[in-house]
Each structure stands twice: as structure tokens, then as C-alpha cells.
Short mmCIF file of C-alpha atoms in Angstrom, two decimals:
data_model
loop_
_atom_site.label_atom_id
_atom_site.label_comp_id
_atom_site.label_asym_id
_atom_site.label_seq_id
_atom_site.Cartn_x
_atom_site.Cartn_y
_atom_site.Cartn_z
CA MET P 955 -69.18 -19.63 48.03
CA THR P 956 -66.01 -18.12 49.25
CA GLU P 957 -62.85 -19.72 47.93
CA PRO P 958 -60.46 -20.97 50.62
CA LEU P 959 -57.57 -18.67 51.29
CA VAL P 960 -54.37 -20.08 49.87
CA LEU P 961 -51.21 -18.72 51.38
CA ALA P 962 -48.52 -18.32 48.75
CA HIS P 963 -45.14 -19.57 49.82
CA PRO P 964 -42.27 -17.34 48.86
CA ALA P 965 -40.19 -18.71 46.05
CA PRO P 966 -36.90 -20.15 47.25
CA PRO P 967 -33.93 -17.95 46.49
CA ARG P 968 -32.29 -18.79 43.19
CA ARG P 969 -28.86 -20.27 43.52
CA PRO P 970 -26.14 -18.89 41.27
CA ARG P 971 -25.89 -21.07 38.19
CA ILE P 972 -22.57 -22.88 37.95
CA PRO P 973 -21.31 -23.08 34.36
CA ARG P 974 -21.80 -26.57 32.95
CA LEU P 975 -18.11 -27.09 32.24
CA LEU P 976 -17.19 -26.30 35.86
CA GLN P 977 -19.52 -29.09 36.99
CA GLN P 978 -17.08 -31.53 35.40
CA THR P 979 -14.44 -32.48 37.96
CA ALA P 980 -11.52 -32.84 35.56
CA PHE P 981 -12.13 -29.53 33.80
CA ARG P 982 -12.79 -27.76 37.13
CA ARG P 983 -9.39 -28.85 38.48
CA TYR P 984 -7.66 -27.90 35.24
CA TRP P 985 -9.39 -24.51 35.30
CA SER P 986 -8.45 -24.05 38.98
CA ALA P 987 -4.80 -24.76 38.19
CA GLN P 988 -4.88 -22.19 35.40
CA THR P 989 -6.67 -19.64 37.59
CA VAL P 990 -4.30 -19.72 40.55
CA SER P 991 -1.24 -19.68 38.30
CA LEU P 992 -2.56 -16.69 36.34
CA PHE P 993 -3.01 -14.71 39.57
CA GLY P 994 0.59 -15.37 40.54
CA ASP P 995 1.81 -14.46 37.07
CA GLN P 996 0.27 -11.01 37.36
CA ILE P 997 2.08 -10.39 40.63
CA THR P 998 5.36 -11.33 38.94
CA VAL P 999 4.65 -9.22 35.84
CA LEU P 1000 4.54 -6.15 38.08
CA ALA P 1001 7.03 -7.17 40.78
CA VAL P 1002 9.98 -8.14 38.55
CA PRO P 1003 10.13 -4.87 36.54
CA LEU P 1004 9.63 -2.86 39.72
CA LEU P 1005 12.40 -4.88 41.36
CA ALA P 1006 14.69 -4.03 38.45
CA VAL P 1007 13.80 -0.32 38.55
CA LEU P 1008 13.64 0.27 42.31
CA ALA P 1009 16.18 -2.17 43.74
CA ILE P 1010 18.73 -2.50 40.93
CA GLY P 1011 18.29 0.91 39.28
CA ALA P 1012 17.62 -0.32 35.73
CA GLY P 1013 17.15 2.29 32.99
CA PRO P 1014 15.37 2.08 29.61
CA ALA P 1015 17.97 -0.13 27.91
CA GLU P 1016 18.26 -2.45 30.93
CA MET P 1017 14.46 -2.82 31.06
CA GLY P 1018 14.57 -3.81 27.40
CA TYR P 1019 17.23 -6.43 28.15
CA LEU P 1020 15.22 -7.89 31.04
CA THR P 1021 11.97 -8.07 29.09
CA ALA P 1022 13.74 -9.56 26.07
CA THR P 1023 15.54 -12.19 28.17
CA ALA P 1024 12.29 -13.43 29.68
CA LEU P 1025 10.73 -13.75 26.23
CA LEU P 1026 13.72 -15.14 24.30
CA PRO P 1027 12.91 -18.82 25.11
CA ASN P 1028 9.77 -18.46 23.02
CA LEU P 1029 11.93 -17.79 20.00
CA LEU P 1030 14.51 -20.48 20.76
CA PHE P 1031 12.51 -23.39 22.16
CA SER P 1032 8.81 -23.19 21.20
CA LEU P 1033 9.05 -25.23 18.00
CA PRO P 1034 11.29 -28.03 19.32
CA ALA P 1035 9.25 -28.11 22.54
CA GLY P 1036 6.03 -28.51 20.53
CA ALA P 1037 7.51 -31.33 18.44
CA TRP P 1038 8.71 -33.11 21.57
CA VAL P 1039 5.45 -32.66 23.52
CA ASP P 1040 3.37 -34.05 20.63
CA ARG P 1041 5.46 -37.25 20.85
CA TYR P 1042 5.39 -37.45 24.66
CA PRO P 1043 2.40 -39.35 26.09
CA HIS P 1044 1.94 -37.38 29.34
CA ARG P 1045 1.43 -33.69 28.59
CA ARG P 1046 -0.07 -33.11 32.04
CA HIS P 1047 3.19 -34.27 33.64
CA VAL P 1048 5.10 -31.73 31.55
CA MET P 1049 2.91 -28.96 32.96
CA ILE P 1050 3.40 -30.15 36.55
CA VAL P 1051 7.19 -30.26 36.23
CA ALA P 1052 7.14 -26.78 34.67
CA ASP P 1053 5.11 -25.44 37.61
CA LEU P 1054 7.49 -26.92 40.18
CA GLY P 1055 10.55 -25.65 38.33
CA ARG P 1056 9.18 -22.12 38.07
CA ALA P 1057 8.38 -22.11 41.78
CA GLY P 1058 11.96 -23.03 42.64
CA LEU P 1059 13.46 -20.43 40.33
CA LEU P 1060 11.24 -17.64 41.64
CA LEU P 1061 12.13 -18.55 45.21
CA ALA P 1062 15.79 -17.96 44.31
CA VAL P 1063 15.14 -14.25 43.63
CA PRO P 1064 14.28 -13.14 47.19
CA LEU P 1065 17.00 -15.43 48.54
CA LEU P 1066 19.59 -13.72 46.32
CA TRP P 1067 18.23 -10.33 47.30
CA TRP P 1068 18.41 -11.11 51.03
CA ALA P 1069 22.01 -12.26 50.50
CA ASP P 1070 22.76 -8.95 48.75
CA ALA P 1071 23.79 -10.94 45.67
CA LEU P 1072 21.00 -10.01 43.25
CA THR P 1073 22.21 -8.29 40.08
CA LEU P 1074 20.56 -7.53 36.75
CA PRO P 1075 22.45 -10.36 34.95
CA LEU P 1076 21.29 -12.86 37.59
CA LEU P 1077 17.73 -11.59 37.34
CA CYS P 1078 17.94 -12.02 33.56
CA VAL P 1079 19.16 -15.62 33.98
CA VAL P 1080 16.23 -16.44 36.27
CA ALA P 1081 13.81 -14.77 33.86
CA PHE P 1082 15.26 -16.79 30.95
CA LEU P 1083 14.91 -20.12 32.78
CA ILE P 1084 11.37 -19.34 33.93
CA GLY P 1085 10.52 -18.39 30.35
CA THR P 1086 11.90 -21.71 29.11
CA LEU P 1087 9.72 -23.71 31.51
CA SER P 1088 6.74 -21.56 30.55
CA VAL P 1089 7.24 -22.55 26.89
CA PHE P 1090 6.89 -26.25 27.74
CA PHE P 1091 3.88 -25.51 29.97
CA GLU P 1092 2.05 -23.57 27.28
CA VAL P 1093 2.67 -25.90 24.32
CA ALA P 1094 1.41 -28.81 26.44
CA HIS P 1095 -1.60 -26.75 27.50
CA SER P 1096 -3.33 -26.80 24.11
CA SER P 1097 -3.18 -30.61 23.90
CA LEU P 1098 -4.58 -31.01 27.41
CA PHE P 1099 -7.32 -28.48 26.62
CA ALA P 1100 -8.40 -30.51 23.56
CA ALA P 1101 -8.41 -33.72 25.61
CA LEU P 1102 -10.69 -32.17 28.25
CA VAL P 1103 -13.07 -30.05 26.13
CA ARG P 1104 -15.47 -31.06 23.36
CA ARG P 1105 -15.20 -29.06 20.13
CA PRO P 1106 -18.62 -27.31 20.52
CA ASP P 1107 -17.47 -26.06 23.95
CA TYR P 1108 -14.19 -24.47 22.81
CA VAL P 1109 -15.42 -20.87 23.00
CA ASP P 1110 -17.18 -21.38 26.35
CA ALA P 1111 -14.14 -23.13 27.85
CA SER P 1112 -11.81 -20.44 26.52
CA SER P 1113 -14.13 -17.80 27.97
CA LEU P 1114 -13.89 -19.40 31.42
CA ILE P 1115 -10.11 -19.59 31.29
CA ASN P 1116 -9.77 -16.08 29.95
CA GLY P 1117 -12.30 -14.89 32.50
CA SER P 1118 -9.86 -16.11 35.13
CA ARG P 1119 -7.11 -14.31 33.26
CA ALA P 1120 -9.18 -11.11 33.35
CA MET P 1121 -9.85 -11.50 37.05
CA SER P 1122 -6.14 -12.00 37.61
CA TYR P 1123 -5.55 -8.72 35.76
CA VAL P 1124 -7.94 -7.06 38.22
CA ALA P 1125 -6.64 -8.46 41.50
CA GLY P 1126 -3.08 -9.58 40.69
CA PRO P 1127 -1.48 -6.19 39.92
CA SER P 1128 -3.38 -4.52 42.75
CA ILE P 1129 -2.15 -7.12 45.23
CA GLY P 1130 1.30 -7.04 43.67
CA GLY P 1131 1.54 -3.26 43.85
CA VAL P 1132 0.56 -3.23 47.51
CA LEU P 1133 2.96 -6.07 48.32
CA VAL P 1134 5.81 -4.29 46.55
CA GLN P 1135 5.10 -1.02 48.34
CA VAL P 1136 4.65 -2.57 51.80
CA LEU P 1137 6.94 -5.61 51.75
CA THR P 1138 9.34 -4.83 48.82
CA ALA P 1139 9.37 -6.47 45.38
CA PRO P 1140 11.39 -9.59 46.26
CA VAL P 1141 8.98 -10.57 49.03
CA ALA P 1142 6.06 -10.12 46.65
CA LEU P 1143 7.52 -12.88 44.47
CA VAL P 1144 7.04 -15.41 47.25
CA ALA P 1145 3.29 -15.21 46.59
CA ASP P 1146 3.87 -16.41 43.04
CA VAL P 1147 5.92 -19.35 44.32
CA LEU P 1148 2.85 -20.49 46.26
CA THR P 1149 0.60 -20.15 43.23
CA TYR P 1150 2.83 -22.36 41.07
CA LEU P 1151 2.87 -25.02 43.79
CA THR P 1152 -0.92 -24.86 44.09
CA SER P 1153 -1.29 -25.15 40.31
CA ALA P 1154 0.90 -28.27 40.33
CA VAL P 1155 -1.33 -29.86 42.98
CA PHE P 1156 -4.52 -29.22 40.96
CA LEU P 1157 -2.94 -30.62 37.79
CA ALA P 1158 -1.73 -33.70 39.66
CA ARG P 1159 -5.34 -34.35 40.70
CA THR P 1160 -6.78 -33.85 37.20
CA ARG P 1161 -7.76 -37.15 35.61
CA VAL P 1162 -7.89 -37.09 31.82
CA THR P 1163 -7.42 -39.60 29.02
CA GLU P 1164 -4.78 -38.06 26.78
CA ARG P 1165 -4.70 -39.04 23.13
CA PRO P 1166 -2.18 -41.71 22.06
CA VAL P 1167 1.12 -40.47 20.74
CA GLN P 1168 1.55 -40.74 16.98
CA THR P 1169 4.97 -41.18 15.45
CA GLY P 1170 6.28 -41.47 11.95
CA PRO P 1171 7.21 -39.21 9.05
CA GLY P 1172 5.54 -35.83 8.62
CA LEU P 1173 5.30 -35.03 12.34
CA GLY P 1174 8.61 -33.22 12.84
CA MET P 1175 9.16 -29.51 13.41
CA ALA P 1176 8.86 -28.68 9.71
CA ALA P 1177 5.33 -30.12 9.67
CA GLY P 1178 4.04 -27.36 11.92
CA VAL P 1179 5.59 -24.69 9.71
CA ARG P 1180 4.10 -26.22 6.57
CA TYR P 1181 0.66 -26.63 8.08
CA VAL P 1182 0.38 -23.02 9.22
CA ALA P 1183 1.90 -21.70 5.97
CA HIS P 1184 -0.69 -23.58 3.90
CA SER P 1185 -3.67 -22.57 6.09
CA ALA P 1186 -5.03 -19.15 5.11
CA VAL P 1187 -6.83 -18.90 8.46
CA LEU P 1188 -3.91 -19.81 10.72
CA ARG P 1189 -1.48 -17.79 8.63
CA ALA P 1190 -3.58 -14.62 8.87
CA ILE P 1191 -4.00 -14.95 12.65
CA LEU P 1192 -0.28 -15.54 13.13
CA LEU P 1193 0.81 -12.58 11.00
CA GLY P 1194 -1.76 -10.24 12.56
CA THR P 1195 -0.96 -11.10 16.17
CA THR P 1196 2.78 -11.12 15.50
CA THR P 1197 2.67 -7.59 14.09
CA LEU P 1198 0.60 -6.46 17.05
CA ASN P 1199 3.00 -8.10 19.52
CA LEU P 1200 6.09 -6.54 17.96
CA PHE P 1201 4.80 -3.06 18.70
CA ASN P 1202 2.97 -3.96 21.92
CA TYR P 1203 6.19 -5.22 23.50
CA MET P 1204 7.96 -2.06 22.50
CA PHE P 1205 5.23 -0.48 24.61
CA ALA P 1206 5.49 -3.06 27.43
CA ALA P 1207 9.24 -2.56 27.87
CA LEU P 1208 8.73 1.13 28.62
CA PHE P 1209 5.31 1.32 30.27
CA VAL P 1210 6.31 0.78 33.93
CA LEU P 1211 9.33 3.07 33.58
CA TYR P 1212 7.22 5.79 31.94
CA VAL P 1213 4.37 5.90 34.42
CA THR P 1214 6.59 5.63 37.50
CA THR P 1215 9.24 8.18 36.48
CA GLU P 1216 7.68 10.63 34.01
CA LEU P 1217 4.10 10.52 35.32
CA ASP P 1218 5.17 10.02 38.96
CA VAL P 1219 2.77 7.14 39.67
CA SER P 1220 3.67 5.12 42.79
CA PRO P 1221 3.92 1.31 42.65
CA GLY P 1222 0.79 0.88 44.75
CA LEU P 1223 -1.23 3.28 42.62
CA LEU P 1224 0.11 1.67 39.43
CA GLY P 1225 -1.14 -1.70 40.62
CA LEU P 1226 -4.56 -0.24 41.37
CA ILE P 1227 -4.71 1.45 37.95
CA ILE P 1228 -3.90 -1.78 36.14
CA GLY P 1229 -6.28 -3.75 38.32
CA ALA P 1230 -9.14 -1.28 37.93
CA GLY P 1231 -8.56 -1.01 34.21
CA ALA P 1232 -8.50 -4.78 33.82
CA LEU P 1233 -12.15 -4.94 34.84
CA GLY P 1234 -12.56 -4.53 31.10
CA GLY P 1235 -11.06 -7.98 30.75
CA LEU P 1236 -13.89 -9.44 32.81
CA LEU P 1237 -16.37 -7.70 30.55
CA GLY P 1238 -14.50 -8.97 27.49
CA ALA P 1239 -14.58 -12.57 28.74
CA ALA P 1240 -18.31 -12.28 29.38
CA VAL P 1241 -19.26 -10.74 26.04
CA THR P 1242 -16.96 -12.56 23.60
CA GLY P 1243 -19.24 -15.59 23.32
CA PRO P 1244 -22.35 -13.51 22.51
CA ILE P 1245 -20.33 -11.23 20.22
CA SER P 1246 -18.85 -14.13 18.26
CA ARG P 1247 -22.31 -15.67 17.84
CA ARG P 1248 -23.77 -12.33 16.77
CA ILE P 1249 -21.13 -11.09 14.30
CA GLY P 1250 -19.25 -14.34 13.64
CA ILE P 1251 -16.06 -15.78 15.05
CA GLY P 1252 -13.86 -14.24 12.31
CA PRO P 1253 -15.11 -10.66 12.71
CA ALA P 1254 -14.66 -11.13 16.48
CA VAL P 1255 -10.95 -11.78 15.84
CA ILE P 1256 -10.80 -8.57 13.77
CA LEU P 1257 -12.57 -6.64 16.52
CA GLY P 1258 -10.03 -7.85 19.08
CA LEU P 1259 -7.11 -6.84 16.87
CA VAL P 1260 -8.42 -3.24 16.94
CA VAL P 1261 -9.83 -2.88 20.45
CA PHE P 1262 -6.72 -4.34 22.09
CA PRO P 1263 -4.08 -1.83 20.86
CA ALA P 1264 -6.09 1.29 20.03
CA PRO P 1265 -6.82 2.50 23.61
CA LEU P 1266 -3.12 2.39 24.56
CA ILE P 1267 -2.65 5.57 22.52
CA LEU P 1268 -4.03 7.33 25.61
CA VAL P 1269 -0.86 6.46 27.58
CA PRO P 1270 1.62 8.71 25.71
CA LEU P 1271 -1.25 11.19 25.33
CA ALA P 1272 -1.61 11.45 29.13
CA GLY P 1273 -0.80 14.88 30.54
CA GLY P 1274 -2.29 17.78 32.43
CA PRO P 1275 -3.98 17.63 35.84
CA ARG P 1276 -3.33 14.48 37.84
CA PRO P 1277 -6.99 13.31 37.83
CA LEU P 1278 -6.99 13.56 34.03
CA VAL P 1279 -3.75 11.56 33.77
CA LEU P 1280 -5.09 8.81 36.04
CA GLY P 1281 -8.40 8.78 34.15
CA LEU P 1282 -6.63 8.33 30.82
CA LEU P 1283 -4.46 5.52 32.19
CA ILE P 1284 -7.44 3.68 33.66
CA THR P 1285 -9.45 4.07 30.44
CA ALA P 1286 -6.55 2.78 28.36
CA GLU P 1287 -6.15 -0.28 30.59
CA PHE P 1288 -9.90 -0.98 30.78
CA VAL P 1289 -10.67 -0.91 27.06
CA SER P 1290 -7.42 -2.60 26.05
CA ALA P 1291 -8.03 -5.45 28.50
CA LEU P 1292 -11.49 -5.92 26.98
CA GLY P 1293 -9.90 -6.17 23.54
CA VAL P 1294 -7.30 -8.68 24.77
CA MET P 1295 -10.02 -11.02 25.95
CA VAL P 1296 -11.98 -10.79 22.70
CA LEU P 1297 -8.83 -11.50 20.67
CA ASP P 1298 -7.51 -14.31 22.87
CA ILE P 1299 -10.79 -16.18 23.11
CA ALA P 1300 -11.81 -15.83 19.47
CA ALA P 1301 -8.38 -16.40 17.89
CA GLY P 1302 -7.48 -19.19 20.32
CA SER P 1303 -10.70 -21.07 19.60
CA VAL P 1304 -10.19 -20.74 15.84
CA GLN P 1305 -6.62 -21.97 16.09
CA ILE P 1306 -7.50 -25.11 18.06
CA ALA P 1307 -10.49 -25.88 15.82
CA ALA P 1308 -8.43 -25.46 12.63
CA THR P 1309 -5.58 -27.73 13.78
CA PRO P 1310 -5.51 -31.56 13.78
CA GLU P 1311 -5.40 -32.92 17.32
CA THR P 1312 -2.19 -34.80 16.52
CA MET P 1313 -0.44 -31.48 15.75
CA LEU P 1314 -1.80 -29.17 18.44
CA ALA P 1315 1.43 -28.82 20.43
CA LEU P 1316 3.49 -28.60 17.25
CA VAL P 1317 1.37 -25.84 15.70
CA SER P 1318 1.21 -24.09 19.08
CA GLY P 1319 4.99 -24.29 19.28
CA PHE P 1320 5.44 -22.76 15.84
CA LYS P 1321 2.95 -20.02 16.68
CA ARG P 1322 4.89 -19.20 19.83
CA THR P 1323 8.19 -19.25 17.96
CA VAL P 1324 6.98 -16.50 15.64
CA ASN P 1325 4.35 -14.69 17.70
CA TYR P 1326 6.10 -14.80 21.06
CA GLY P 1327 9.58 -14.81 19.58
CA ILE P 1328 8.97 -11.37 18.13
CA ARG P 1329 8.32 -10.01 21.62
CA PRO P 1330 11.95 -9.80 22.78
CA VAL P 1331 12.72 -8.10 19.47
CA GLY P 1332 10.00 -5.56 20.25
CA ALA P 1333 11.29 -5.13 23.81
CA LEU P 1334 14.83 -4.48 22.60
CA ILE P 1335 13.64 -2.02 19.97
CA GLY P 1336 11.47 -0.29 22.57
CA GLY P 1337 14.35 0.02 25.02
CA ALA P 1338 16.70 1.32 22.30
CA LEU P 1339 14.12 3.82 21.02
CA GLY P 1340 13.39 5.00 24.55
CA ALA P 1341 17.09 5.63 25.14
CA ALA P 1342 17.60 7.27 21.72
CA ILE P 1343 14.56 9.51 21.23
CA GLY P 1344 12.89 9.53 24.64
CA VAL P 1345 10.31 7.30 26.29
CA ARG P 1346 7.18 9.19 25.24
CA PRO P 1347 8.03 9.39 21.50
CA ALA P 1348 8.88 5.68 21.57
CA LEU P 1349 5.48 4.96 23.12
CA TRP P 1350 3.77 6.90 20.32
CA ILE P 1351 5.48 4.73 17.70
CA ALA P 1352 4.60 1.55 19.61
CA THR P 1353 0.92 2.33 20.10
CA LEU P 1354 0.23 3.49 16.56
CA GLY P 1355 2.23 0.70 14.95
CA ALA P 1356 0.29 -2.01 16.81
CA LEU P 1357 -2.83 -1.14 14.81
CA LEU P 1358 -1.19 -2.42 11.61
CA GLY P 1359 -1.77 -6.03 12.72
CA VAL P 1360 -5.44 -6.00 11.75
CA LEU P 1361 -4.59 -5.51 8.07
CA TRP P 1362 -3.41 -9.14 7.73
CA VAL P 1363 -6.81 -10.45 8.88
CA LEU P 1364 -9.04 -8.01 7.02
CA PHE P 1365 -8.07 -9.60 3.70
CA SER P 1366 -8.36 -13.24 4.78
CA PRO P 1367 -11.20 -15.82 5.07
CA LEU P 1368 -11.66 -14.71 8.68
CA SER P 1369 -13.45 -11.55 7.55
CA THR P 1370 -16.53 -13.61 6.57
CA MET P 1371 -16.14 -16.61 8.91
CA ARG P 1372 -19.24 -17.17 11.04
CA GLN P 1373 -18.54 -20.54 12.71
CA LEU P 1374 -15.44 -22.33 13.96
CA PRO P 1375 -13.62 -23.83 10.95
CA GLU P 1376 -12.84 -27.44 10.25
CA GLU P 1377 -9.21 -28.52 10.05
CA CYS P 1378 -7.73 -26.46 7.24
#
């Protein structure tokens, strides 16, 4: 007997799987706020130095001053801001006010430029004030993150946020470079104003139960210093990343000047190089979770401390035919961006896991005081070295010196750490 013919129906197309965390409304809005703000930040990171070089005529020393001024608030205000935020019950409100303030300050730059009143000192003042508001935003960020994300999801949540950061590295500089070349650098900053306003709207719509404020002895600024100093894990991460940042910001203060003047790369092409290279950041955000599960969260931190700075050696090495120069620059940006993601996700997850929830902003503030506070020092040293011995020799010192940071972590408990630690 012949079997009846059964017509097979084609399988319905598979819908892209939305990450579980993004199915949660509160986290999705928080992540959206972070994403849009990160895109604007990347436009500013390129537009402000180009504005200083192309519109104001800044040289190596002036670029060092500008970079240092923007970073100086991390040294001055991170620790007191962390102590204050840990005692303030509405960390989300702090982030919203910071977004609105940064939008207003950035809007002042094109207005000053159109009035023919923009000078390097004024640009430094704006950079300093924006940096101050960014300190309050970032120290409040870690507390809000812990309120929204369960401990087992720290790495996945950090991967999503840093995936947005990587995507901003891809699109932000490319868009920024084109905007600077077509519309001028001051007009490009208007785009960042809109991103800060959008971020504030998303944060205002994020509903989260923040932990109660704890007061009493032992929660002042000194507590954050003592806690990190007594934690072998947090201490090693802080010393390693601080060493890396000292040299990396020597590099950052000179990079735009070097590629635009000595390598003759146009602003638009520079944006495309950075954007194309930062595709490595997307890869890094995607692979950090599997890597940390395969080799352990501690070795993943060590890997990031090497893969982040090592490829930047190709920048001062660049020379010869133009295609070779562009290929070296793209390779350096691609692999370094991959390393940044591995380091940020792994080290950030370890830091949050190893810190009591009542001290997250405080410990974050102390970390920024040291880790971020060293950045203006690096920028000033980079600018001075560039003026004294030349930009390329200064870049060689910066890129090779950044590799020393991994030594602090190699001889710490992180070298054998497989899982996220308990509070330590």
C-alpha cells in the first residue's frame, strides 16, 4: 500500500535571538542610554583634538595641555565624588544631571567658535568641566549597574555594554571624521550634544530599585583606599592598568598630531582608519565571555593587558608606501581595540564582584583617582617628550612602556583565578 504523500512545510525563518538581559526593560533602557552616549563620545574624542589642531593651531605641547585638562578632574574629584555618591540615594539622578550638563557645555563650543571667541584656554575650561561631570556619571554608573544586574550576569552585561562601546569605536570616529571634514569640527560637536540629551531621556525612563544608603564610620574616602590596598586582586588590577594608562596617554596625546602631520592622513581618512580598526572591539566583546570561561577570568585580564598595548607599536613603526602605512595603522587599531574589550570586560567584572555593594562608588572613585588621574600626567609627559625629542621617538617610548603594566598582574592571585571572586 502506497503511503500518502506528505508535503513538508518549510521551516519558518529563525528570528535573531535577543540577549536575555536586553529583554528586561530596565536594563535595556540603561544599555540604550550607555550606547547612544558612547557614540557621541567617540565623535568628541576625534572632533575636539582636530578642532584644536586645525582651527586653533595647537602644537605638541598644547595638545598635551588639552588632553591633560580634560583628564585632570579624575585626579581631583573621583574619590570625593565616589564618597558622596555612595551616600546619595539617587545615583540615576546624578547620571541624568551629568548628561544634561555635558550637553550644555558642548553646545558652548560651536557657539564660541561662531562668535570667533574660541581660544585654547576656553577649550581647556570646557574640557575640564565636561571631565568633572563625567567623573560623577562614571562613579554612579557602577552602583546602578549592580542594582540592575545579578552577579552571575556581570560578564554578559559588561559584554553588552562594551559591545556598544566597540560599535561606537567603529561608527563614531568614522562619522566624526566625515563631519569634521565636511561641516568643520565645531559643528560635529552638535551631534554629541544630541546624544547626551538622548541618554538623559533613557535614564529618566529607567525604573530600578537602588540600594538604601548606608552611613556611619568606615565609609569615608579613606575606606576606599584601605579596601583596595588590602585586596591583592583589586590592587594588582589598579597598578597594572595605571601603568598601562600612564604610557598609553603619552601615546594618545600625540597620536592625532602624528598621523595628520607626519603621516599626512586626512581627518576623514583618520576617522575611517579608527572606525575600521575598531571592528576588533566588536570581536573582543563577542569573545571575552567564551575566553574567560575557557582560560579563566584572571588570565583573561592578563591577556587584555598584553593585547591592548602591544599592537600600537606598529604606529611609530609605520613608514614606506602609503598602502603599507595605512595597513599598519588599521592593524594596530583593530588588534588594540580587541585587547581593550577583553581587558575592560574581564577587569571590570572582577572589580565589581570583589567589592561590597555599599562601597562600589567609593572604590570606583579611588580607582579613577589613581588610574584615570595618571592620564593627564601621561599626556603632559607625552606632549613634553614630543616637543623635546620628536613625536615618533616619544611614541616609541609610550608604546613599549605600556607593556610593563602586565607585570603587576602576573605575580598576583589573578594569574590562577578561574571564576569571579567573592568580596576580598
